[in-house]
Short mmCIF file of C-alpha atoms in Angstrom, two decimals:
data_model
loop_
_atom_site.label_atom_id
_atom_site.label_comp_id
_atom_site.label_asym_id
_atom_site.label_seq_id
_atom_site.Cartn_x
_atom_site.Cartn_y
_atom_site.Cartn_z
CA UNK A 199 -29.39 37.32 7.91
CA UNK A 200 -30.41 38.34 11.68
CA UNK A 201 -28.43 36.07 13.87
CA UNK A 202 -31.89 34.23 14.92
CA UNK A 203 -33.06 34.26 11.79
CA UNK A 204 -29.51 32.11 11.07
CA UNK A 205 -29.65 29.54 13.64
CA UNK A 206 -33.69 28.96 13.02
CA UNK A 207 -33.06 28.13 9.54
CA UNK A 208 -29.45 26.25 9.95
CA UNK A 209 -31.54 24.25 13.04
CA UNK A 210 -34.48 23.42 9.92
CA UNK A 211 -31.93 22.96 8.02
CA UNK A 212 -29.79 20.01 9.21
CA UNK A 213 -33.34 18.46 10.90
CA UNK A 214 -34.49 17.96 6.83
CA UNK A 215 -30.60 17.35 5.41
CA UNK A 216 -28.07 15.50 8.21
CA UNK A 217 -24.89 16.59 9.19
CA UNK A 218 -23.51 15.64 6.14
CA UNK A 219 -24.76 14.10 2.80
CA UNK A 220 -21.47 11.26 3.35
CA UNK A 221 -22.48 9.26 5.94
CA UNK A 222 -25.71 7.78 7.23
CA UNK A 223 -28.06 11.03 8.90
CA UNK A 224 -27.01 9.66 13.35
CA UNK A 225 -29.67 9.83 16.27
CA UNK A 226 -28.62 13.05 17.61
CA UNK A 227 -30.37 15.22 14.57
CA UNK A 228 -33.67 13.20 15.56
CA UNK A 229 -33.61 15.09 18.70
CA UNK A 230 -33.72 19.12 17.25
CA UNK A 231 -37.27 17.56 16.93
CA UNK A 232 -37.57 18.22 20.36
CA UNK A 233 -38.89 22.61 20.76
CA UNK A 234 -37.44 23.08 23.97
CA UNK A 235 -33.80 21.74 23.15
CA UNK A 236 -33.59 23.99 19.81
CA UNK A 237 -34.37 27.06 21.93
CA UNK A 238 -31.62 26.06 24.58
CA UNK A 239 -29.39 25.26 21.54
CA UNK A 240 -29.94 28.13 20.01
CA UNK A 241 -29.50 30.52 22.88
CA UNK A 242 -25.49 27.81 23.38
CA UNK A 243 -24.77 29.01 19.77
CA UNK A 244 -25.54 31.88 19.24
CA UNK A 245 -23.55 33.29 22.55
CA UNK A 246 -20.89 31.20 20.99
CA UNK A 247 -20.75 33.48 17.68
CA UNK A 248 -21.65 36.36 19.47
CA UNK A 249 -18.21 35.91 21.47
CA UNK A 250 -16.13 36.93 17.78
CA UNK A 251 -13.43 34.76 19.34
CA UNK A 252 -11.88 30.91 18.62
CA UNK A 253 -12.48 30.61 21.56
CA UNK A 254 -15.48 30.99 22.23
CA UNK A 255 -16.84 29.20 19.30
CA UNK A 256 -16.12 26.18 21.58
CA UNK A 257 -15.43 23.98 18.47
CA UNK A 258 -13.61 20.37 17.91
CA UNK A 259 -11.19 19.85 15.98
CA UNK A 260 -12.39 17.33 12.80
CA UNK A 261 -11.89 14.62 11.58
CA UNK A 262 -11.95 12.19 7.81
CA UNK A 263 -12.37 9.73 6.52
CA UNK A 264 -11.65 8.67 3.32
CA UNK A 265 -14.63 7.70 1.03
CA UNK A 266 -15.27 6.14 -2.21
CA UNK A 267 -15.95 9.06 -4.97
CA UNK A 268 -17.57 9.35 -8.29
CA UNK A 269 -14.67 8.20 -9.87
CA UNK A 270 -12.68 4.91 -10.49
CA UNK A 271 -10.02 4.84 -8.44
CA UNK A 272 -10.50 9.10 -6.33
CA UNK A 273 -11.81 9.32 -2.83
CA UNK A 274 -13.05 12.80 -1.05
CA UNK A 275 -11.82 13.31 2.60
CA UNK A 276 -15.14 13.48 3.99
CA UNK A 277 -14.67 15.10 7.48
CA UNK A 278 -16.33 14.61 10.54
CA UNK A 279 -17.25 17.87 12.54
CA UNK A 280 -19.12 17.87 15.76
CA UNK A 281 -23.47 17.97 15.70
CA UNK A 282 -22.89 21.09 17.41
CA UNK A 283 -19.88 22.86 15.85
CA UNK A 284 -22.08 21.88 12.41
CA UNK A 285 -24.53 23.57 13.64
CA UNK A 286 -22.51 26.59 14.85
CA UNK A 287 -20.47 26.79 11.40
CA UNK A 288 -23.47 26.55 9.43
CA UNK A 289 -25.27 29.24 11.17
CA UNK A 290 -21.67 30.94 10.74
CA UNK A 291 -21.61 31.03 7.26
CA UNK A 292 -25.58 31.68 7.09
CA UNK A 293 -25.54 35.29 8.36
CA UNK A 294 -23.98 36.30 5.08
CA UNK A 295 -24.78 33.96 2.07
CA UNK A 296 -27.68 36.17 0.95
CA UNK A 297 -24.32 38.78 0.78
CA UNK A 298 -22.67 36.11 -0.94
CA UNK A 299 -25.67 35.20 -2.93
CA UNK A 300 -25.70 38.99 -4.43
CA UNK A 301 -22.55 39.17 -5.46
CA UNK A 302 -22.31 35.64 -8.07
CA UNK A 303 -23.40 35.93 -11.04
CA UNK A 304 -27.94 36.07 -11.64
CA UNK A 305 -29.48 32.99 -12.30
CA UNK A 306 -31.27 34.12 -14.88
CA UNK A 307 -28.30 33.90 -17.53
CA UNK A 308 -27.45 30.15 -17.13
CA UNK A 309 -23.87 29.86 -16.46
CA UNK A 310 -23.91 28.69 -12.58
CA UNK A 311 -25.67 26.04 -11.59
CA UNK A 312 -25.09 25.00 -8.28
CA UNK A 313 -26.35 26.00 -4.60
CA UNK A 314 -28.04 29.14 -5.20
CA UNK A 315 -29.48 30.20 -1.99
CA UNK A 316 -32.40 30.56 -2.10
CA UNK A 317 -34.02 29.00 1.08
CA UNK A 318 -37.15 26.99 1.62
CA UNK A 319 -39.20 24.27 4.48
CA UNK A 320 -35.52 23.55 5.69
CA UNK A 321 -34.50 23.41 2.49
CA UNK A 322 -30.77 26.24 1.65
CA UNK A 323 -30.38 26.01 -2.42
CA UNK A 324 -32.91 26.29 -5.56
CA UNK A 325 -34.19 23.12 -6.96
CA UNK A 326 -34.45 23.93 -10.49
CA UNK A 327 -30.37 24.54 -10.18
CA UNK A 328 -28.80 21.60 -9.38
CA UNK A 329 -26.32 19.22 -11.68
CA UNK A 330 -29.06 18.24 -13.81
CA UNK A 331 -29.97 21.79 -14.93
CA UNK A 332 -26.39 22.24 -15.65
CA UNK A 333 -26.47 18.57 -18.10
CA UNK A 334 -29.54 19.65 -19.77
CA UNK A 335 -27.72 23.34 -19.99
CA UNK A 336 -24.94 22.26 -21.13
CA UNK A 337 -26.92 19.20 -23.44
CA UNK A 338 -28.55 22.60 -24.58
CA UNK A 339 -25.98 24.90 -25.97
CA UNK A 340 -24.03 21.94 -27.85
CA UNK A 341 -27.29 22.40 -30.08
CA UNK A 342 -26.07 25.68 -31.23
CA UNK A 343 -24.84 26.30 -34.75
CA UNK A 344 -21.74 28.81 -33.10
CA UNK A 345 -20.80 26.58 -30.46
CA UNK A 346 -18.41 23.37 -32.34
CA UNK A 347 -16.39 22.27 -30.11
CA UNK A 348 -16.64 22.14 -25.91
CA UNK A 349 -13.96 21.93 -23.32
CA UNK A 350 -14.59 20.15 -20.25
CA UNK A 351 -12.60 20.19 -17.35
CA UNK A 352 -12.52 20.22 -13.21
CA UNK A 353 -10.84 21.70 -10.67
CA UNK A 354 -7.50 19.36 -9.81
CA UNK A 355 -8.69 18.04 -5.27
CA UNK A 356 -10.85 21.76 -5.07
CA UNK A 357 -11.99 21.80 -1.43
CA UNK A 358 -8.96 20.25 -0.49
CA UNK A 359 -6.36 22.77 -2.14
CA UNK A 360 -8.79 25.57 -0.97
CA UNK A 361 -6.58 28.94 -0.27
CA UNK A 362 -8.43 30.49 2.98
CA UNK A 363 -6.28 32.91 2.94
CA UNK A 364 -7.75 34.03 -0.79
CA UNK A 365 -11.07 32.91 0.43
CA UNK A 366 -10.66 35.54 3.41
CA UNK A 367 -9.77 38.49 0.68
CA UNK A 368 -12.37 37.59 -1.50
CA UNK A 369 -15.01 38.03 1.53
CA UNK A 370 -13.84 40.57 2.48
CA UNK A 371 -14.54 42.36 -1.56
CA UNK A 372 -18.23 41.74 -1.22
CA UNK A 373 -18.30 43.95 2.33
CA UNK A 374 -19.58 41.16 4.33
CA UNK A 375 -19.25 42.26 8.04
CA UNK A 376 -15.21 41.53 9.19
CA UNK A 377 -16.22 40.37 12.09
CA UNK A 378 -18.34 37.59 11.02
CA UNK A 379 -15.42 37.20 8.89
CA UNK A 380 -12.22 36.75 10.63
CA UNK A 381 -14.62 34.37 12.83
CA UNK A 382 -15.10 32.37 9.74
CA UNK A 383 -11.14 32.22 8.88
CA UNK A 384 -9.90 31.94 12.13
CA UNK A 385 -12.52 28.42 12.62
CA UNK A 386 -11.20 26.84 9.10
CA UNK A 387 -7.49 27.81 9.98
CA UNK A 388 -8.37 26.01 13.29
CA UNK A 389 -9.62 23.11 11.46
CA UNK A 390 -7.21 22.75 8.41
CA UNK A 391 -4.24 22.77 11.46
CA UNK A 392 -2.97 26.25 10.32
CA UNK A 393 -2.77 24.21 6.52
CA UNK A 394 -4.18 27.66 4.87
CA UNK A 395 -5.37 25.26 2.83
CA UNK A 396 -8.60 22.97 2.64
CA UNK A 397 -12.71 22.74 3.50
CA UNK A 398 -14.75 21.24 5.81
CA UNK A 399 -15.89 18.90 2.74
CA UNK A 400 -19.60 17.64 3.21
CA UNK A 401 -21.82 20.29 4.20
CA UNK A 402 -23.89 22.51 3.01
CA UNK A 403 -22.07 25.57 5.40
CA UNK A 404 -18.67 24.35 3.19
CA UNK A 405 -20.55 24.76 -0.16
CA UNK A 406 -21.70 28.55 0.22
CA UNK A 407 -17.73 29.21 0.62
CA UNK A 408 -16.57 27.13 -2.31
CA UNK A 409 -19.10 28.92 -4.08
CA UNK A 410 -17.74 32.77 -3.38
CA UNK A 411 -14.55 31.54 -3.59
CA UNK A 412 -14.87 31.23 -8.01
CA UNK A 413 -17.10 34.68 -7.94
CA UNK A 414 -14.00 36.55 -9.31
CA UNK A 415 -12.73 34.02 -11.31
CA UNK A 416 -16.63 33.59 -13.40
CA UNK A 417 -16.55 37.70 -13.32
CA UNK A 418 -13.20 37.06 -15.26
CA UNK A 419 -14.03 35.19 -17.62
CA UNK A 420 -17.62 37.00 -17.92
CA UNK A 421 -15.31 39.84 -18.50
CA UNK A 422 -13.34 37.68 -21.65
CA UNK A 423 -16.94 36.61 -22.93
CA UNK A 424 -15.63 33.52 -22.38
CA UNK A 425 -19.30 31.66 -23.13
CA UNK A 426 -19.35 28.89 -20.40
CA UNK A 427 -21.11 27.39 -17.17
CA UNK A 428 -20.50 25.81 -14.26
CA UNK A 429 -21.24 23.23 -11.57
CA UNK A 430 -19.12 24.14 -8.11
CA UNK A 431 -15.72 22.69 -10.38
CA UNK A 432 -16.65 21.90 -13.17
CA UNK A 433 -17.09 24.06 -15.88
CA UNK A 434 -17.99 23.79 -19.60
CA UNK A 435 -16.67 26.23 -22.35
CA UNK A 436 -18.57 26.57 -25.54
CA UNK A 437 -15.96 27.61 -28.26
CA UNK A 438 -16.21 28.47 -32.02
CA UNK A 439 -13.20 26.86 -33.26
CA UNK A 440 -10.42 25.31 -31.32
CA UNK A 441 -8.65 27.79 -31.50
CA UNK A 442 -10.52 29.52 -29.24
CA UNK A 443 -11.74 26.96 -27.29
CA UNK A 444 -7.57 26.12 -26.40
CA UNK A 445 -6.97 30.54 -25.50
CA UNK A 446 -10.53 30.66 -23.89
CA UNK A 447 -8.96 26.94 -21.65
CA UNK A 448 -5.35 28.85 -20.80
CA UNK A 449 -7.36 31.59 -19.98
CA UNK A 450 -9.49 29.69 -17.25
CA UNK A 451 -5.55 27.92 -16.49
CA UNK A 452 -3.77 31.18 -15.78
CA UNK A 453 -7.30 33.15 -13.49
CA UNK A 454 -7.82 29.44 -11.04
CA UNK A 455 -3.49 30.00 -10.78
CA UNK A 456 -4.03 33.04 -9.17
CA UNK A 457 -6.60 31.41 -6.70
CA UNK A 458 -3.94 29.13 -6.35
CA UNK A 459 -5.89 26.60 -8.10
CA UNK A 460 -4.88 24.50 -11.12
CA UNK A 461 -6.94 22.51 -13.80
CA UNK A 462 -7.00 18.38 -13.26
CA UNK A 463 -5.57 17.69 -16.61
CA UNK A 464 -6.11 13.76 -16.11
CA UNK A 465 -10.26 15.01 -16.12
CA UNK A 466 -10.11 17.75 -18.97
CA UNK A 467 -11.68 16.68 -22.43
CA UNK A 468 -11.14 18.86 -25.14
CA UNK A 469 -14.50 17.97 -27.66
CA UNK A 470 -15.75 18.11 -31.30
CA UNK A 471 -19.52 18.84 -31.41
CA UNK A 472 -19.82 19.81 -34.40
CA UNK A 473 -21.75 17.00 -35.80
CA UNK A 474 -25.30 17.46 -34.03
CA UNK A 475 -26.07 14.06 -33.16
CA UNK A 476 -28.68 12.47 -31.29
CA UNK A 477 -26.68 10.49 -28.69
CA UNK A 478 -24.41 14.29 -27.74
CA UNK A 479 -28.48 16.55 -27.22
CA UNK A 480 -29.98 13.85 -25.07
CA UNK A 481 -29.30 14.01 -20.75
CA UNK A 482 -29.25 9.94 -19.12
CA UNK A 483 -32.06 8.51 -17.60
CA UNK A 484 -30.17 8.65 -14.61
CA UNK A 485 -29.85 12.74 -14.70
CA UNK A 486 -33.39 12.08 -15.31
CA UNK A 487 -33.86 10.13 -11.78
CA UNK A 488 -31.90 12.57 -10.10
CA UNK A 489 -33.76 15.31 -10.89
CA UNK A 490 -37.10 13.34 -9.87
CA UNK A 491 -35.56 13.35 -6.12
CA UNK A 492 -34.06 16.86 -6.25
CA UNK A 493 -37.66 18.31 -6.16
CA UNK A 494 -36.51 19.71 -2.95
CA UNK A 495 -33.18 21.58 -3.27
CA UNK A 496 -31.63 19.09 -1.96
CA UNK A 497 -28.32 18.10 -3.85
CA UNK A 498 -27.43 14.17 -2.81
CA UNK A 499 -23.91 12.72 -2.98
CA UNK A 500 -23.56 9.29 -3.31
CA UNK A 501 -25.80 8.51 -5.94
CA UNK A 502 -24.35 9.42 -9.12
CA UNK A 503 -21.09 9.24 -10.45
CA UNK A 504 -19.07 6.08 -12.31
CA UNK A 505 -18.74 5.28 -9.11
CA UNK A 506 -21.88 5.51 -7.00
CA UNK A 507 -21.95 4.74 -3.81
CA UNK A 508 -25.96 4.42 -2.83
CA UNK A 509 -28.09 2.35 -4.68
CA UNK A 510 -30.39 4.03 -6.51
CA UNK A 511 -34.00 2.97 -7.65
CA UNK A 512 -34.67 2.17 -11.29
CA UNK A 513 -37.57 3.96 -12.89
CA UNK A 514 -40.17 2.31 -15.36
CA UNK A 515 -38.40 2.59 -18.20
CA UNK A 516 -35.27 1.92 -17.04
CA UNK A 517 -37.15 -1.80 -15.05
CA UNK A 518 -38.70 -2.05 -19.78
CA UNK A 519 -35.29 -2.27 -21.16
CA UNK A 520 -33.08 -4.14 -18.28
CA UNK A 521 -35.19 -6.75 -16.94
CA UNK A 522 -35.23 -9.58 -20.22
CA UNK A 523 -30.99 -8.20 -20.29
CA UNK A 524 -28.56 -10.67 -20.63
CA UNK A 525 -26.32 -11.26 -18.02
CA UNK A 526 -24.09 -15.17 -19.34
CA UNK A 527 -21.70 -12.22 -20.62
CA UNK A 528 -21.44 -10.30 -17.37
CA UNK A 529 -20.91 -12.83 -15.24
CA UNK A 530 -17.79 -13.77 -17.38
CA UNK A 531 -16.71 -11.19 -17.03
CA UNK A 532 -17.19 -10.41 -13.14
CA UNK A 533 -16.07 -13.98 -11.99
CA UNK A 534 -13.02 -14.45 -15.77
CA UNK A 535 -11.58 -10.85 -15.10
CA UNK A 536 -8.72 -9.78 -13.06
CA UNK A 537 -9.47 -5.83 -12.83
CA UNK A 538 -13.43 -4.65 -13.04
CA UNK A 539 -14.38 -2.30 -15.27
CA UNK A 540 -16.95 0.21 -12.74
CA UNK A 541 -20.22 0.42 -16.21
CA UNK A 542 -20.41 -3.19 -16.55
CA UNK A 543 -20.34 -3.33 -12.32
CA UNK A 544 -23.04 -1.44 -12.57
CA UNK A 545 -25.04 -2.26 -15.28
CA UNK A 546 -25.01 -5.78 -13.41
CA UNK A 547 -26.47 -4.48 -10.90
CA UNK A 548 -29.22 -3.03 -12.23
CA UNK A 549 -29.76 -6.05 -14.46
CA UNK A 550 -30.59 -7.78 -11.08
CA UNK A 551 -32.39 -5.42 -9.94
CA UNK A 552 -34.99 -4.91 -13.10
CA UNK A 553 -35.32 -8.43 -13.35
CA UNK A 554 -36.58 -9.28 -10.17
CA UNK A 555 -33.42 -12.04 -9.96
CA UNK A 556 -31.63 -11.22 -6.98
CA UNK A 557 -30.06 -14.78 -6.60
CA UNK A 558 -27.19 -13.93 -9.29
CA UNK A 559 -26.23 -11.89 -6.16
CA UNK A 560 -23.78 -14.65 -5.85
CA UNK A 561 -21.35 -13.40 -7.32
CA UNK A 562 -20.77 -10.21 -4.02
CA UNK A 563 -17.61 -11.87 -3.07
CA UNK A 564 -16.14 -11.25 -6.68
CA UNK A 565 -17.37 -7.67 -7.16
CA UNK A 566 -16.20 -6.81 -3.52
CA UNK A 567 -13.09 -7.98 -3.69
CA UNK A 568 -11.70 -7.17 -7.22
CA UNK A 569 -13.64 -3.47 -7.82
CA UNK A 570 -13.45 -2.74 -2.78
CA UNK A 571 -14.40 1.03 -4.04
CA UNK A 572 -18.17 -0.99 -5.42
CA UNK A 573 -18.91 -2.64 -1.63
CA UNK A 574 -20.70 0.86 -0.40
CA UNK A 575 -22.94 0.35 -3.23
CA UNK A 576 -23.55 -3.57 -3.10
CA UNK A 577 -24.30 -3.25 0.86
CA UNK A 578 -26.87 -0.17 0.35
CA UNK A 579 -28.56 -2.50 -2.26
CA UNK A 580 -28.05 -5.49 -0.25
CA UNK A 581 -30.09 -3.21 3.03
CA UNK A 582 -32.52 -2.27 1.01
CA UNK A 583 -34.19 -5.70 -0.95
CA UNK A 584 -33.05 -7.70 2.02
CA UNK A 585 -36.91 -8.63 1.57
CA UNK A 586 -36.28 -9.96 -1.89
CA UNK A 587 -32.74 -11.73 -1.63
CA UNK A 588 -32.65 -15.69 -1.00
CA UNK A 589 -32.28 -16.49 2.53
CA UNK A 590 -29.27 -19.01 1.77
CA UNK A 591 -28.31 -16.13 -0.12
CA UNK A 592 -28.11 -13.86 2.85
CA UNK A 593 -26.51 -16.29 5.09
CA UNK A 594 -23.30 -16.50 2.23
CA UNK A 595 -23.11 -12.34 2.12
CA UNK A 596 -23.70 -12.34 5.84
CA UNK A 597 -20.92 -15.08 7.17
CA UNK A 598 -18.75 -13.28 4.67
CA UNK A 599 -18.62 -10.33 6.05
CA UNK A 600 -18.43 -11.25 9.30
CA UNK A 601 -15.09 -13.59 8.09
CA UNK A 602 -13.88 -10.15 6.58
CA UNK A 603 -13.59 -8.40 10.12
CA UNK A 604 -12.53 -11.23 12.09
CA UNK A 605 -9.52 -11.92 9.65
CA UNK A 606 -7.43 -9.35 11.14
CA UNK A 607 -6.18 -7.48 7.89
CA UNK A 608 -5.98 -3.94 7.67
CA UNK A 609 -9.11 -3.08 4.66
CA UNK A 610 -9.73 0.39 4.09
CA UNK A 611 -12.07 2.46 6.50
CA UNK A 612 -14.86 3.58 4.24
CA UNK A 613 -15.40 -0.86 3.63
CA UNK A 614 -15.28 -1.54 7.34
CA UNK A 615 -18.47 1.21 8.05
CA UNK A 616 -20.74 -0.47 4.51
CA UNK A 617 -19.70 -4.27 6.36
CA UNK A 618 -20.62 -3.23 9.57
CA UNK A 619 -23.73 -1.21 8.96
CA UNK A 620 -25.11 -4.29 6.98
CA UNK A 621 -23.88 -6.47 10.22
CA UNK A 622 -26.26 -4.47 12.04
CA UNK A 623 -29.23 -5.04 9.91
CA UNK A 624 -32.22 -7.12 9.55
CA UNK A 625 -31.76 -9.89 7.67
CA UNK A 626 -27.75 -10.04 7.39
CA UNK A 627 -27.33 -9.52 12.33
CA UNK A 628 -24.04 -10.79 12.92
CA UNK A 629 -24.18 -9.15 16.50
CA UNK A 630 -20.97 -11.94 17.47
CA UNK A 631 -19.19 -10.29 14.99
CA UNK A 632 -19.31 -6.97 15.32
CA UNK A 633 -18.84 -7.49 19.34
CA UNK A 634 -15.67 -9.58 17.56
CA UNK A 635 -14.46 -6.32 16.45
CA UNK A 636 -14.89 -4.21 19.20
CA UNK A 637 -13.53 -5.43 21.15
CA UNK A 638 -10.30 -5.50 18.72
CA UNK A 639 -10.23 -2.26 17.46
CA UNK A 640 -7.93 0.41 18.50
CA UNK A 641 -7.64 3.68 18.25
CA UNK A 642 -6.25 4.38 14.87
CA UNK A 643 -8.59 1.92 13.12
CA UNK A 644 -10.16 5.08 11.94
CA UNK A 645 -11.88 7.91 12.66
CA UNK A 646 -15.81 6.91 12.75
CA UNK A 647 -15.80 2.42 12.11
CA UNK A 648 -16.09 3.22 16.27
CA UNK A 649 -18.59 5.33 16.08
CA UNK A 650 -20.47 3.18 12.51
CA UNK A 651 -19.82 -0.12 15.13
CA UNK A 652 -21.95 0.78 18.38
CA UNK A 653 -24.41 2.08 15.66
CA UNK A 654 -24.68 -1.47 14.45
CA UNK A 655 -24.81 -2.31 18.16
CA UNK A 656 -27.76 -0.67 18.73
CA UNK A 657 -30.85 -2.98 18.50
CA UNK A 658 -28.44 -6.66 19.38
CA UNK A 659 -26.98 -6.28 22.51
CA UNK A 660 -27.49 -8.64 25.22
CA UNK A 661 -27.22 -7.15 28.89
CA UNK A 662 -24.07 -8.75 28.88
CA UNK A 663 -22.43 -7.50 25.37
CA UNK A 664 -23.77 -3.73 27.69
CA UNK A 665 -22.59 -3.57 30.47
CA UNK A 666 -18.34 -4.47 28.04
CA UNK A 667 -19.76 -1.92 26.23
CA UNK A 668 -20.48 0.79 28.68
CA UNK A 669 -17.26 0.22 30.44
CA UNK A 670 -15.28 1.23 27.83
CA UNK A 671 -16.83 4.98 28.49
CA UNK A 672 -13.66 7.27 29.65
CA UNK A 673 -11.98 5.78 26.56
CA UNK A 674 -14.36 6.42 23.87
CA UNK A 675 -14.33 9.36 21.90
CA UNK A 676 -17.94 12.05 21.46
CA UNK A 677 -19.33 10.43 18.94
CA UNK A 678 -18.29 7.28 20.90
CA UNK A 679 -19.95 8.50 23.98
CA UNK A 680 -23.40 9.89 22.60
CA UNK A 681 -23.79 6.05 21.14
CA UNK A 682 -22.59 4.06 24.18
CA UNK A 683 -24.85 6.52 26.25
CA UNK A 684 -28.00 5.39 23.81
CA UNK A 685 -27.14 2.34 24.68
CA UNK A 686 -27.22 2.60 27.92
CA UNK A 687 -30.03 4.17 28.69
CA UNK A 688 -32.43 1.57 26.68
CA UNK A 689 -31.12 -1.96 27.19
CA UNK A 690 -30.32 -1.61 30.94
CA UNK A 691 -33.41 -1.70 33.97
CA UNK A 692 -33.63 2.69 35.57
CA UNK A 693 -31.99 1.06 38.25
CA UNK A 694 -29.25 -0.32 36.51
CA UNK A 695 -28.67 2.69 34.35
CA UNK A 696 -29.24 5.49 36.68
CA UNK A 697 -26.67 6.90 38.52
CA UNK A 698 -24.47 5.72 35.98
CA UNK A 699 -25.91 8.03 34.33
CA UNK A 700 -25.60 10.95 36.52
CA UNK A 701 -22.41 11.31 36.24
CA UNK A 702 -21.66 11.56 32.97
CA UNK A 703 -24.13 14.46 33.19
CA UNK A 704 -22.15 15.72 35.26
CA UNK A 705 -18.76 14.84 33.07
CA UNK A 706 -20.37 15.61 30.16
CA UNK A 707 -22.82 18.57 29.99
CA UNK A 708 -21.26 20.55 27.37
CA UNK A 709 -22.11 17.52 24.78
CA UNK A 710 -25.42 19.07 24.72
CA UNK A 711 -27.06 16.16 22.13
CA UNK A 712 -25.60 13.66 24.63
CA UNK A 713 -26.96 14.72 27.21
CA UNK A 714 -30.55 15.27 24.97
CA UNK A 715 -30.42 12.07 24.81
CA UNK A 716 -31.73 10.58 27.95
CA UNK A 717 -32.57 13.04 29.96
CA UNK A 718 -34.57 15.27 27.07
CA UNK A 719 -34.80 19.51 27.78
CA UNK A 720 -38.73 20.43 29.10
CA UNK A 721 -40.82 23.39 29.17
CA UNK A 722 -39.71 25.38 32.23
CA UNK A 723 -41.69 25.24 35.20
#
């Protein structure tokens, strides 16, 4: 793919899907709607890639935020990459993404279901291939009389443990332009602090590279007639008996070892599926919901798994099944048990929504304190259903979370991000608590909490607050600076903000999104 097409596709995709599917889409993405800014940005990114050097890319180091994964007590190290760097990284990878796709097992073989390249309308991947179609295929294969044993396994810390030098060797074997591969490798090594491991988690560029890293593993398994399919690092082996299942699992383990990867033993299951039952051939309603929302091929992180972080609206079928369900037993568990079970929490929240009885959310404190990983899910639910929650309960929730911010305890950053987001939302807003948190933040408080606080304050500030926030600008990081600029620009009078913004334009000339936020690009006269 030529560089102009790759940059155009990267811009379209980020405008459509955001910088990452882990964090809430930042306001910077909306600036890409300005066609004149896009043209300017394309020129800058093209020059950076054509420099063929790491220094020419002008990228910043990345930060990370631990964020709940789909399983209990498991976390992903989500990457926080600057907007221009994200676009540059994606455009660079898209220049050879079509070559990677050509070397993968063909779609028609129904083996690899993850991130099949098929750009359309700003989306990058074929909507027919996703986690739900992977699940459906596994269900269908289990019905076969020849499949008696199913092996379920995944790669341990796949993105974090992916060896960058081995990835480079794999890409070179695909006959991709060596200059592009070298530039990609230099970029990844820079972001990994020269540690030789780790792809940034959360963006489509890394997804494409992760698929490339497993091409040789897939081909090896196929050459030995191993019957399998996978979605990213999630493998399923379809064996005729236990002996073969163990042999095939050993083959996979040994081949992954050559790539510096290992199978997660705690999540490896060898299952007898010889006795076909209705339950083993049914796709969950949740999976069907996922499929319905993946019409354009976007694979959304956070809605599924044991510990979802985003609340998915219930289907009519789910509402019908759950709206009359009793919650007394679940309420008793939530109230009295010291340790909660994820399934109980999820079921309780779904029943509350199906029944429309949001007064039952008075148990929110037990949910948060006994299973903190559910905080992002609860907050997402509260925000989406704000208008349906009793006023007294909303006030209680607001006061509780405001106290959490002010009590001085050390909370995980993902919890603070979720709470801050809630207290910046209509119905729960508390600018006083947010300003107190802003004043108390230290440089080691986290990679993104400062930006989150400022975004939450953007619609809830007085002139006095804005002047105080503006004073912090010289010490702020790039994410925070752009949010401060937006607050100042939208809150102060023209006379009061003009001199300050003029200085910003001088000192932040390389941060194109910062300048665009208050001085939009226009057609040249």
